[in-house]
CSV table of C-alpha atoms in Angstrom, one decimal:
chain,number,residue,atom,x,y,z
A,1,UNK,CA,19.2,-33.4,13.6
A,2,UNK,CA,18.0,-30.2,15.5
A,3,UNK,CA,20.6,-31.0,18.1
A,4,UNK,CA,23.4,-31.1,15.8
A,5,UNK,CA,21.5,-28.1,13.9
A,6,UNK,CA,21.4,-26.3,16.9
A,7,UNK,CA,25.3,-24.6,17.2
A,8,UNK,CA,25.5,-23.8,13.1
A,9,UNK,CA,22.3,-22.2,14.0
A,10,UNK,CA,23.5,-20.6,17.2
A,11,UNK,CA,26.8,-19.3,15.5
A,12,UNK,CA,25.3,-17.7,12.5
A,13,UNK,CA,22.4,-15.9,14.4
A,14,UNK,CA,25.6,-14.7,16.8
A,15,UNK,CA,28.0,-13.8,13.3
A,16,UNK,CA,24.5,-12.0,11.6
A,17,UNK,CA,24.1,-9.5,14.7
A,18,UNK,CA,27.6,-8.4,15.2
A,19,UNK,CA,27.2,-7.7,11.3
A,20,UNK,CA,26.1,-3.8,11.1
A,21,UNK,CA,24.8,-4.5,7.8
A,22,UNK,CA,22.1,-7.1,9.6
A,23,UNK,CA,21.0,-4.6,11.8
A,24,UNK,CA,20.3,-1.9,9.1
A,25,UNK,CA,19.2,-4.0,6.7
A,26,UNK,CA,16.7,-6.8,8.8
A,27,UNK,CA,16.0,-4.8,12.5
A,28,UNK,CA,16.3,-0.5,11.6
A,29,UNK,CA,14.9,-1.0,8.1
A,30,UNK,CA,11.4,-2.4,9.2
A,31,UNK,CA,11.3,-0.7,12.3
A,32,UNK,CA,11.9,3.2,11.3
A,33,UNK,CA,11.8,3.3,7.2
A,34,UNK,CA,8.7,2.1,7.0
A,35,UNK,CA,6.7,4.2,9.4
A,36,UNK,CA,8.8,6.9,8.2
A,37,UNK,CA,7.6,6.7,4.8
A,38,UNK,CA,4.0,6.4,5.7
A,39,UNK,CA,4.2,9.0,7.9
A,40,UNK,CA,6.1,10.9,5.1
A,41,UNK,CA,3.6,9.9,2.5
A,42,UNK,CA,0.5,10.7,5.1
A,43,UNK,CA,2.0,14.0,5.8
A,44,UNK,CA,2.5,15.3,2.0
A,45,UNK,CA,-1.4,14.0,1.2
A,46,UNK,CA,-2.3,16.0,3.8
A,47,UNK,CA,-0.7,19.3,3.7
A,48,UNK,CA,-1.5,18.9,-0.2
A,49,UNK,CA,-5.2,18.8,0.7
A,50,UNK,CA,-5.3,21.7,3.1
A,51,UNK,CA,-2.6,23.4,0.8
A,52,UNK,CA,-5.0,23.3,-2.3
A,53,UNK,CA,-8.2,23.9,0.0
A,54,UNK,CA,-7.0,27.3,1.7
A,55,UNK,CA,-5.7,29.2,-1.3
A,56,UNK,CA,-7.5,28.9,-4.4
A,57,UNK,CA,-6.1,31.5,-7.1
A,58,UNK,CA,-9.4,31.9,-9.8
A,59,UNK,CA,-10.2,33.6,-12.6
A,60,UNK,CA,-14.5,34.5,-13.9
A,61,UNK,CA,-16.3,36.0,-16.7
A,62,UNK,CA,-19.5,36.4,-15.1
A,63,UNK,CA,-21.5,39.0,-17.1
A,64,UNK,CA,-24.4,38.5,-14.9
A,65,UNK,CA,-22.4,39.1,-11.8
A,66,UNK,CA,-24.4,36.3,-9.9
A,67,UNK,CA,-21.9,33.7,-9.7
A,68,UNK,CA,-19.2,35.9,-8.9
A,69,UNK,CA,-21.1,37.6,-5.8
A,70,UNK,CA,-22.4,34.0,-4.9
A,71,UNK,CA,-18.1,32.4,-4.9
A,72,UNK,CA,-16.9,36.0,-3.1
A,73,UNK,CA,-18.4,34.6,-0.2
A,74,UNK,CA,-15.5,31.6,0.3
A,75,UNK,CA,-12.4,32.9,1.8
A,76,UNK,CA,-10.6,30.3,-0.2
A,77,UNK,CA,-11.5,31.4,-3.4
A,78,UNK,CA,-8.6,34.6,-4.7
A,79,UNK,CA,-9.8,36.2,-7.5
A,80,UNK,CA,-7.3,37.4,-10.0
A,81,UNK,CA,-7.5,39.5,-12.7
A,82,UNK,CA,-8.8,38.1,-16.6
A,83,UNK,CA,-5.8,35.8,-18.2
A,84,UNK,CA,-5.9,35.9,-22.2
A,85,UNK,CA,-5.5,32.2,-22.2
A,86,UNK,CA,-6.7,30.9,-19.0
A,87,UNK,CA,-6.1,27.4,-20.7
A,88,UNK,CA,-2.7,27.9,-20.4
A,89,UNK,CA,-2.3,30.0,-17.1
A,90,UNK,CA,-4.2,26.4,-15.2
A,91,UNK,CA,-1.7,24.1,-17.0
A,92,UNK,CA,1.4,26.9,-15.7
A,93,UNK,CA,-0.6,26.7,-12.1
A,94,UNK,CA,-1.2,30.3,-12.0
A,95,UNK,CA,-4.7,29.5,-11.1
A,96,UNK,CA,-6.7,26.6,-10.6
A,97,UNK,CA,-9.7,26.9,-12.4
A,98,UNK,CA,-11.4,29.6,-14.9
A,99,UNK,CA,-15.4,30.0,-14.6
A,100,UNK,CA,-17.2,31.3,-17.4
A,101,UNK,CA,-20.4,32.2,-17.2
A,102,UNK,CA,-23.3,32.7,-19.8
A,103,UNK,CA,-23.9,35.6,-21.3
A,104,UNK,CA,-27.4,34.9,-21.2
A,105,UNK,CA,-27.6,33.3,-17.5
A,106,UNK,CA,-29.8,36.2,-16.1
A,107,UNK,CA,-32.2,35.6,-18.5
A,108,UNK,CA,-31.8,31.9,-18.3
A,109,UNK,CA,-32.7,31.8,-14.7
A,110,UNK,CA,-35.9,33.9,-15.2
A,111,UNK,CA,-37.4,31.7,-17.9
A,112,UNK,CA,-37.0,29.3,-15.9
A,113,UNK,CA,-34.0,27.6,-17.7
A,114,UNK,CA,-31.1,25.8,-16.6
A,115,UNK,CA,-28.1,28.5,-16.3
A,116,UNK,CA,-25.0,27.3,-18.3
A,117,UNK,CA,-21.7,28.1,-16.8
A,118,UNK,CA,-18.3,26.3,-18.5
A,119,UNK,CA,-15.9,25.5,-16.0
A,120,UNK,CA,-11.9,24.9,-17.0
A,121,UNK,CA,-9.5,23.1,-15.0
A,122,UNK,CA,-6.5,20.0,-15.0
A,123,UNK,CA,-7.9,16.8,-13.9
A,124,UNK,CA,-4.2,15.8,-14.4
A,125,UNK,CA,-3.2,18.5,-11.7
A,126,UNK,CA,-4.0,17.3,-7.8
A,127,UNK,CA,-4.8,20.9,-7.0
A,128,UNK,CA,-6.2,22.0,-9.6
A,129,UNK,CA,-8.9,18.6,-8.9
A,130,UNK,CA,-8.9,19.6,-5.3
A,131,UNK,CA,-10.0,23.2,-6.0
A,132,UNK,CA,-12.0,22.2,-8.5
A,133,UNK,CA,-14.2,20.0,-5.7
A,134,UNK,CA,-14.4,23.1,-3.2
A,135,UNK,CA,-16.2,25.1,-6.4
A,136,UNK,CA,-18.4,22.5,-7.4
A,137,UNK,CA,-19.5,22.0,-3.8
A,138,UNK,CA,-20.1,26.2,-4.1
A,139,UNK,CA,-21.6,25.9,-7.0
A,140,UNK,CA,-24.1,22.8,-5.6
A,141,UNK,CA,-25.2,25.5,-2.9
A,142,UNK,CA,-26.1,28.3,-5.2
A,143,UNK,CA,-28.2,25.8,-7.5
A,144,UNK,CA,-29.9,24.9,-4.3
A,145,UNK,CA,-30.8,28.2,-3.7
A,146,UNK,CA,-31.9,29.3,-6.8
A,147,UNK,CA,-34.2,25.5,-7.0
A,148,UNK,CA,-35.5,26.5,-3.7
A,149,UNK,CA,-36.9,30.1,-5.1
A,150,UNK,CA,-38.3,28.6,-8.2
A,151,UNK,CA,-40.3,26.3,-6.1
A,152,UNK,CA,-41.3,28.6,-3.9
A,153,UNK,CA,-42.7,30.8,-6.9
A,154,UNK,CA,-44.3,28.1,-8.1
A,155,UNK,CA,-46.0,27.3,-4.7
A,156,UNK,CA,-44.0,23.9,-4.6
A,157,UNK,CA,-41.8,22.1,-1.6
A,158,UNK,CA,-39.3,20.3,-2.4
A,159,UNK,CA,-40.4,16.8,-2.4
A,160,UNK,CA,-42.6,18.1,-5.7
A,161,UNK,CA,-39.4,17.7,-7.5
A,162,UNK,CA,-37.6,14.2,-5.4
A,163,UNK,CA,-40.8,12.3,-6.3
A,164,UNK,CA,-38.1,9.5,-5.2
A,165,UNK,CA,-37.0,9.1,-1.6
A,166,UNK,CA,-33.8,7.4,-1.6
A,167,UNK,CA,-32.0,5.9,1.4
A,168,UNK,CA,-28.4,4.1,0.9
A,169,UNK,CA,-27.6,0.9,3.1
A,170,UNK,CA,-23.9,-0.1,3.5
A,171,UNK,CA,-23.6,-4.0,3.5
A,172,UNK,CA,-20.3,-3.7,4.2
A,173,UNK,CA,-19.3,-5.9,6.9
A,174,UNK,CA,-17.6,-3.3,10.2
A,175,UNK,CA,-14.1,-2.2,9.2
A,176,UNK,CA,-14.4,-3.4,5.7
A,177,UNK,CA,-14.5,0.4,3.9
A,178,UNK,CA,-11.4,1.1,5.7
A,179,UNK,CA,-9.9,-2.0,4.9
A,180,UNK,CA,-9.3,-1.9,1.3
A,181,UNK,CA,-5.9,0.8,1.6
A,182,UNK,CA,-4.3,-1.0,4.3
A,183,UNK,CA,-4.9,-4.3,2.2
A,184,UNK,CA,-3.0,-3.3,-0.4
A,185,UNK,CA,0.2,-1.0,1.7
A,186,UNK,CA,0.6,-3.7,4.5
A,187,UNK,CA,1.2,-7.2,2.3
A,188,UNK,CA,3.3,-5.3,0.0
A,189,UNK,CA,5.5,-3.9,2.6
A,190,UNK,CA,5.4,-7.2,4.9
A,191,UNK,CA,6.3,-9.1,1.5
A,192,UNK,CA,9.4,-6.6,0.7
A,193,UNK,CA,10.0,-6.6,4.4
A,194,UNK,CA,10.2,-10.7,4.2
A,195,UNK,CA,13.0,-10.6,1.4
A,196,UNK,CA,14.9,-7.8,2.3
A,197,UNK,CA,15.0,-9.0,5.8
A,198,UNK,CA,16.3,-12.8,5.2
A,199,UNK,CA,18.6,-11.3,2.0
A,200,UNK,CA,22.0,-10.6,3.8
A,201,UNK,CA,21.4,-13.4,5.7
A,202,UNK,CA,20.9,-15.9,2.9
A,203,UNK,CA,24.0,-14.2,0.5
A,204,UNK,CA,26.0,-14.4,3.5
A,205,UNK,CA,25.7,-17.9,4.5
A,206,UNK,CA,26.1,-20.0,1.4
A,207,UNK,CA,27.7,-17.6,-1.5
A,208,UNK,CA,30.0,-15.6,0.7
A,209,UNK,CA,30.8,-18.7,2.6
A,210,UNK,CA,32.1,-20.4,-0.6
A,211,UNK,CA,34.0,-16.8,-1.5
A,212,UNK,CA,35.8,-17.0,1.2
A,213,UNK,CA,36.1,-21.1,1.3
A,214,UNK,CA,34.7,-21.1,4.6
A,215,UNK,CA,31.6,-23.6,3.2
A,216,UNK,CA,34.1,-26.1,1.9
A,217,UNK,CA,35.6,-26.5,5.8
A,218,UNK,CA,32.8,-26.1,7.7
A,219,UNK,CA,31.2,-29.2,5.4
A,220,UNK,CA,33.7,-31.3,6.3
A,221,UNK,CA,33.5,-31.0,9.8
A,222,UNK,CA,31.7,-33.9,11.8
A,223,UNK,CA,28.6,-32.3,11.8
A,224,UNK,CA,27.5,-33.1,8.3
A,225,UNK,CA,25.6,-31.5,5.4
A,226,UNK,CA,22.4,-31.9,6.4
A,227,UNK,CA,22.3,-30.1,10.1
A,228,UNK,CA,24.9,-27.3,8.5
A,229,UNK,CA,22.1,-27.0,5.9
A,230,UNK,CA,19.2,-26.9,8.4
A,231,UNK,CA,21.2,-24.5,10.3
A,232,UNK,CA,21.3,-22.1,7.5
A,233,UNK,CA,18.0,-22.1,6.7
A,234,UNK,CA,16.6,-21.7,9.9
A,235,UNK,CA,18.7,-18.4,10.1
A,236,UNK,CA,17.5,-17.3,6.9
A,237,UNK,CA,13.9,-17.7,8.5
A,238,UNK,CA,14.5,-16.2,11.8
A,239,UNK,CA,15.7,-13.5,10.2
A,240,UNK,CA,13.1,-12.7,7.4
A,241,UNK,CA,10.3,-13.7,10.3
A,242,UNK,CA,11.8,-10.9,12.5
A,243,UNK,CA,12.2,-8.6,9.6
A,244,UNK,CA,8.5,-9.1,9.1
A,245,UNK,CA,7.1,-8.7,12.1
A,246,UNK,CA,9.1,-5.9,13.3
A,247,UNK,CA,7.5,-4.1,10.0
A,248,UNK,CA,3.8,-5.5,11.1
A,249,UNK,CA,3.9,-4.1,14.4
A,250,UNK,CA,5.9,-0.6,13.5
A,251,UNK,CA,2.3,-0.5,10.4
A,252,UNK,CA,0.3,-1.2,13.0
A,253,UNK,CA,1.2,1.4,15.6
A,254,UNK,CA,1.7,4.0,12.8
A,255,UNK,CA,-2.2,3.0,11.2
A,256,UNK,CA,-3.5,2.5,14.6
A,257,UNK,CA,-1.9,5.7,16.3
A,258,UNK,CA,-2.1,8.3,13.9
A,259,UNK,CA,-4.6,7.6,11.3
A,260,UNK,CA,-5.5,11.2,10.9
A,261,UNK,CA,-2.8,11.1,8.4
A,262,UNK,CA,-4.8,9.5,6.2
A,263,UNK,CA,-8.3,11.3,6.1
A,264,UNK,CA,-9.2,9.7,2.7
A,265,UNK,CA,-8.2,6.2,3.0
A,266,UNK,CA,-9.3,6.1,6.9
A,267,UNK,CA,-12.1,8.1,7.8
A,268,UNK,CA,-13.1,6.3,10.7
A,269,UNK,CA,-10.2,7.2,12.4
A,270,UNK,CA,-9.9,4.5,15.2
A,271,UNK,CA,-9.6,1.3,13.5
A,272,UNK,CA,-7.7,-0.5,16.1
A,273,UNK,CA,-11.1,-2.7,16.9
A,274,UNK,CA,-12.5,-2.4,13.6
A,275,UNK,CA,-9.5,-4.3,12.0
A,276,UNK,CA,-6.7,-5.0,14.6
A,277,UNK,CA,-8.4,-7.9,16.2
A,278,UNK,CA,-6.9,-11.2,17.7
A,279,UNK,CA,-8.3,-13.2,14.7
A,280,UNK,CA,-6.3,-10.8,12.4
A,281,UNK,CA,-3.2,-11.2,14.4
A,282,UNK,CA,-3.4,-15.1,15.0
A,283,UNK,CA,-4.2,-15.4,10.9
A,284,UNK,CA,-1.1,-12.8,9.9
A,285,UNK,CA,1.7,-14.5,11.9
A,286,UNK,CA,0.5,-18.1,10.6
A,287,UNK,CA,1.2,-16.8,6.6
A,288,UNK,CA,4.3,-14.7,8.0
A,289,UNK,CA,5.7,-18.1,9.3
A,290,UNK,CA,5.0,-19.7,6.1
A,291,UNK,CA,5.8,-17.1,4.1
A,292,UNK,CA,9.2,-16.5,5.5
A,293,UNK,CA,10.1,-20.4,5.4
A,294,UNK,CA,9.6,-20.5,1.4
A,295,UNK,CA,11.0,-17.1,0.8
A,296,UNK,CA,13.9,-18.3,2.7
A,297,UNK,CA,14.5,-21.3,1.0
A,298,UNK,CA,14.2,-20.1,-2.2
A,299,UNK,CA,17.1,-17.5,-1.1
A,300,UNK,CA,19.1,-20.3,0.0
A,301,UNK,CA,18.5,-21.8,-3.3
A,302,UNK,CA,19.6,-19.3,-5.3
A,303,UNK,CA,22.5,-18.4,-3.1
A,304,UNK,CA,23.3,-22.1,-3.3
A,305,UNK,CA,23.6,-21.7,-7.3
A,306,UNK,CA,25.2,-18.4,-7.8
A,307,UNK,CA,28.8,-17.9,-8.2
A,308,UNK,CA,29.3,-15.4,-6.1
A,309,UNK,CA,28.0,-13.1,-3.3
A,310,UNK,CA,27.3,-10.3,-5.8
A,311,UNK,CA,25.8,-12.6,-8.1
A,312,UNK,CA,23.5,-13.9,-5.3
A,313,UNK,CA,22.7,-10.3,-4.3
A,314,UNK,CA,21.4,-9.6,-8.0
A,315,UNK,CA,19.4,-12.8,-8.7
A,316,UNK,CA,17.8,-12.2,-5.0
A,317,UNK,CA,16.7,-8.8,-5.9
A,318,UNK,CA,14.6,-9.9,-8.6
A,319,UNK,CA,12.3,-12.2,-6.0
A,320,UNK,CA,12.1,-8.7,-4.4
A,321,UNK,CA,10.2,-7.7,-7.3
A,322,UNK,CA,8.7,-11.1,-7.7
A,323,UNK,CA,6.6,-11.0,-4.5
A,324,UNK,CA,5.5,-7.5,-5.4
A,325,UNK,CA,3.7,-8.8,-8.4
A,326,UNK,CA,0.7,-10.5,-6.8
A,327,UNK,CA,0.0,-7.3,-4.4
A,328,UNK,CA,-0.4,-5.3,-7.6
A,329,UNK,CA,-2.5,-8.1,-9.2
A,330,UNK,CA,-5.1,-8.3,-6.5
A,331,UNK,CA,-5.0,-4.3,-5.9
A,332,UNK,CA,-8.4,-3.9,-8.0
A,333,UNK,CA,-9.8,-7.4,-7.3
A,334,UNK,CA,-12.7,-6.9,-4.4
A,335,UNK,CA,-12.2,-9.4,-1.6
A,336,UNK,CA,-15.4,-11.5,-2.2
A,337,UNK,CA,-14.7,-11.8,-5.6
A,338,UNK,CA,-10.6,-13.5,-5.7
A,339,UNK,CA,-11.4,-16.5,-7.4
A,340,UNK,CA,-10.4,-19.6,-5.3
A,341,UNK,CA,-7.6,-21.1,-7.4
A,342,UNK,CA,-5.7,-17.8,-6.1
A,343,UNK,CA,-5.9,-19.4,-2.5
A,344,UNK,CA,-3.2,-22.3,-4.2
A,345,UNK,CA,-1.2,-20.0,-5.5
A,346,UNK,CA,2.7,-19.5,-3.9
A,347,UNK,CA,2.6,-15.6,-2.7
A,348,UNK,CA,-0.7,-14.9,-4.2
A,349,UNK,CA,-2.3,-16.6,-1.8
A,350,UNK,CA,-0.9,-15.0,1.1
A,351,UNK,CA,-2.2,-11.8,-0.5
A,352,UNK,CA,-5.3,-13.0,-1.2
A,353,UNK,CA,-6.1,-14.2,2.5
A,354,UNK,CA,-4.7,-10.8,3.6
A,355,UNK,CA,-7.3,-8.7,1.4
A,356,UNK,CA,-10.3,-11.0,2.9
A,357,UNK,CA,-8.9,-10.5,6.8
A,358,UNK,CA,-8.5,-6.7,6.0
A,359,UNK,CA,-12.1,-6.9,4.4
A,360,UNK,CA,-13.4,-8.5,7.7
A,361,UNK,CA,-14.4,-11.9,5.4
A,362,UNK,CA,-12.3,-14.5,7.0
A,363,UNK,CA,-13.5,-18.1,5.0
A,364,UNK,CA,-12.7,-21.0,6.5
A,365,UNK,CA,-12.0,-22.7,3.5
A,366,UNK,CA,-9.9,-20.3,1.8
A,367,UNK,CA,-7.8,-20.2,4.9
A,368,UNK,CA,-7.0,-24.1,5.0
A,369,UNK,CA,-6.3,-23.6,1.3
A,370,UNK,CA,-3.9,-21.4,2.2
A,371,UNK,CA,-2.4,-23.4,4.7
A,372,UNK,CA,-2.2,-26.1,2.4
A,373,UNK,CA,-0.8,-24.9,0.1
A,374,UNK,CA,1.6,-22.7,1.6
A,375,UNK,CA,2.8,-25.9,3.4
A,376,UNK,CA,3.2,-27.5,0.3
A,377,UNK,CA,5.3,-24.8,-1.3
A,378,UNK,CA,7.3,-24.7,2.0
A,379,UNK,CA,8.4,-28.2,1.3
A,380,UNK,CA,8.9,-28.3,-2.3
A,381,UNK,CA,11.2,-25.0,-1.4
A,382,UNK,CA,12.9,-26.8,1.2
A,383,UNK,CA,13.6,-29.9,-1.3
A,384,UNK,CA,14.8,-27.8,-4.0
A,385,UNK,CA,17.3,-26.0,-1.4
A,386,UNK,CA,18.8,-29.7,-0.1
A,387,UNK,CA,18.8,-30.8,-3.5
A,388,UNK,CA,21.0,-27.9,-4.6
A,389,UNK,CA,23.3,-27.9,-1.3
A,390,UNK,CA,24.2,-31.3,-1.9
A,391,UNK,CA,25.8,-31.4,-5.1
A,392,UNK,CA,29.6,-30.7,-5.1
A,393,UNK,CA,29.4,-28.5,-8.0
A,394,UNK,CA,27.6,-25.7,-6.3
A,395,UNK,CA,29.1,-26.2,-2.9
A,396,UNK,CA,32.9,-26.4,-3.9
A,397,UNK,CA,34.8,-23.5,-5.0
């Protein structure tokens, strides 16, 4: 079979890279778009933070004056003159925040009271919540202060009022607080990666063929159906494996490289032997494999049943959203707590197995699920594509 297999498989891999669209679509694709966009993305996040950090436009009404002398300090802070409705000039972004001070917040302070200040800003705005973090942090010194006077008034140190000593722990296993971004950005964009890759491939082969009544000839050469048919599919899969790994590698080096771009989701920084380890390799290429043999034969399928290379192309876009649906599922779920019927589950499993490797909690038994599974799904794909490819009514023209 392979031998016979062996020149459909030879002569579609040569046809598929001579294509242009191919290389755009299955090798350029994976290996700039995607580390464009994260660089893209990690760029924006970034000069959004400093942007909003440097230059904070403000408006007080601090009768007391406290406050105000206390926040003059922080070059950040721009004070502008009083805004009749300050609601309105945060929502227009003409500043980011209006502090409002009490009236009574001398006096407060020397009966010993708690000093109320009201403090207006747009959770809904990104800026306005970054500026509003550099206050409160301005803010948290002052109140320090002042605490520290009244206890030095009162004769007290500090520990009078933390009759508590507190120390936190992280249980986290290494590399698991970094993991849970790149658990959620790398399966989604292996798993559009893996469809987009194998798509002009699998449209191509089977629907366009019969457009263009190649299929009808080619199946009635010597060969046979069943090598032509193996031929094709293991096209589909070389070419939605490449697809994938050429994406894996290009997220790796852009995470592993440059994670400064990503100060919030990465602040280790180096997470190359945190996460990147040969276990995580060996385990990501065994569900790529699988993955990309059921995703191709399930293209195959459906090229195998449409009428015509556009109608292909449509119906194949909707597995593009299809795979995209178990990432978002699992986004919330921690990694420790997937239940284990997810692990038997076409696509969700893949996902799943993904969020424990990036979490650093690699179970054996979850893992031969997977493989199980997977396998299993791999097959019944497989069956459903010959079962399709050898009835006359979707072959012939």
């Amino acid at each position: 079979m392979f031998k016979l297999s062996w020149p459909i498989f030879k002569k579609e891999m040569t046809d598929l890279f001579r294509d242009r669209k191919t290389w755009m679509t299955s090798i350029l694709l994976p290996m700039l778009l995607y580390p464009a966009i994260m660089f893209l993305l990690g760029f924006i996040m970034q000069s959004t933070v400093e942007d909003a950090q440097s230059d904070i436009p403000m408006t007080i009404d601090d009768p007391s004056g406290i406050i105000e002398a206390h926040l003059s300090h922080e070059e950040a802070f721009r004070l502008l003159p009083p805004r009749e409705d300050v609601e309105q000039a945060i929502r227009q972004g003409e500043i980011r925040f209006h502090v409002e001070v009490d009236p009574h917040f001398e006096s407060q302070l020397a009966d010993l009271e708690s000093g109320s200040i009201n403090i207006y800003y747009d959770p809904s705005n990104s800026k306005s919540e970054i500026a509003y973090a550099v206050l409160r942090e301005k803010l948290a010194q002052k109140s320090t202060e002042l605490l520290e006077k009244r206890l030095a008034a009162l004769g007290l140190s500090g520990a009078a009022i933390e009759p508590l000593e507190i120390e936190v722990v992280s249980v986290a296993p290494k590399g698991q607080e970094v993991g849970s971004f790149l658990a959620f950005i790398i399966p989604l964009f292996l798993l559009i990666s893996c469809v987009s890759g194998g798509l002009p491939a699998s449209t191509d082969l089977v629907a366009g063929e019969k457009e263009r009544g190649t299929l009808e000839a080619l199946m009635t050469t010597p060969v046979g159906g069943g090598p032509v048919m193996a031929g094709k599919l293991l096209t589909v899969m070389v070419m939605s494996f490449l697809s994938t790994i050429l994406t894996f590698l290009s997220l790796t080096f852009v995470f592993a490289v440059v994670p400064v771009l990503f100060p919030l989701y990465l602040p280790e920084g180096n997470i190359i032997s945190t996460i990147f380890t040969p276990e995580f390799f060996l385990v990501s290429v065994i569900m790529l494999v699988l993955v990309s043999a059921m995703i191709a034969a399930v293209q195959l399928s459906i090229s195998t049943v449409a009428k015509s290379f556009k109608e292909a192309q449509a119906y194949n876009t909707i597995v593009v959203f299809a795979v995209m649906l178990p990432v978002y599922l699992l986004m919330m779920t921690p990694a420790v707590e997937i239940p284990i019927y997810y692990f038997a589950l076409p696509v969700l499993n893949v996902v799943a197995i993904f969020k424990e490797v990036f979490a650093g909690l690699i179970q054996p038994l979850h893992f031969f699920i997977t493989i199980g599974s997977s396998l299993f799904f791999v097959v019944a794909a497989i069956v459903l594509f010959a079962f399709l490819f050898k009835k006359e009514q979707f072959i012939l023209k």
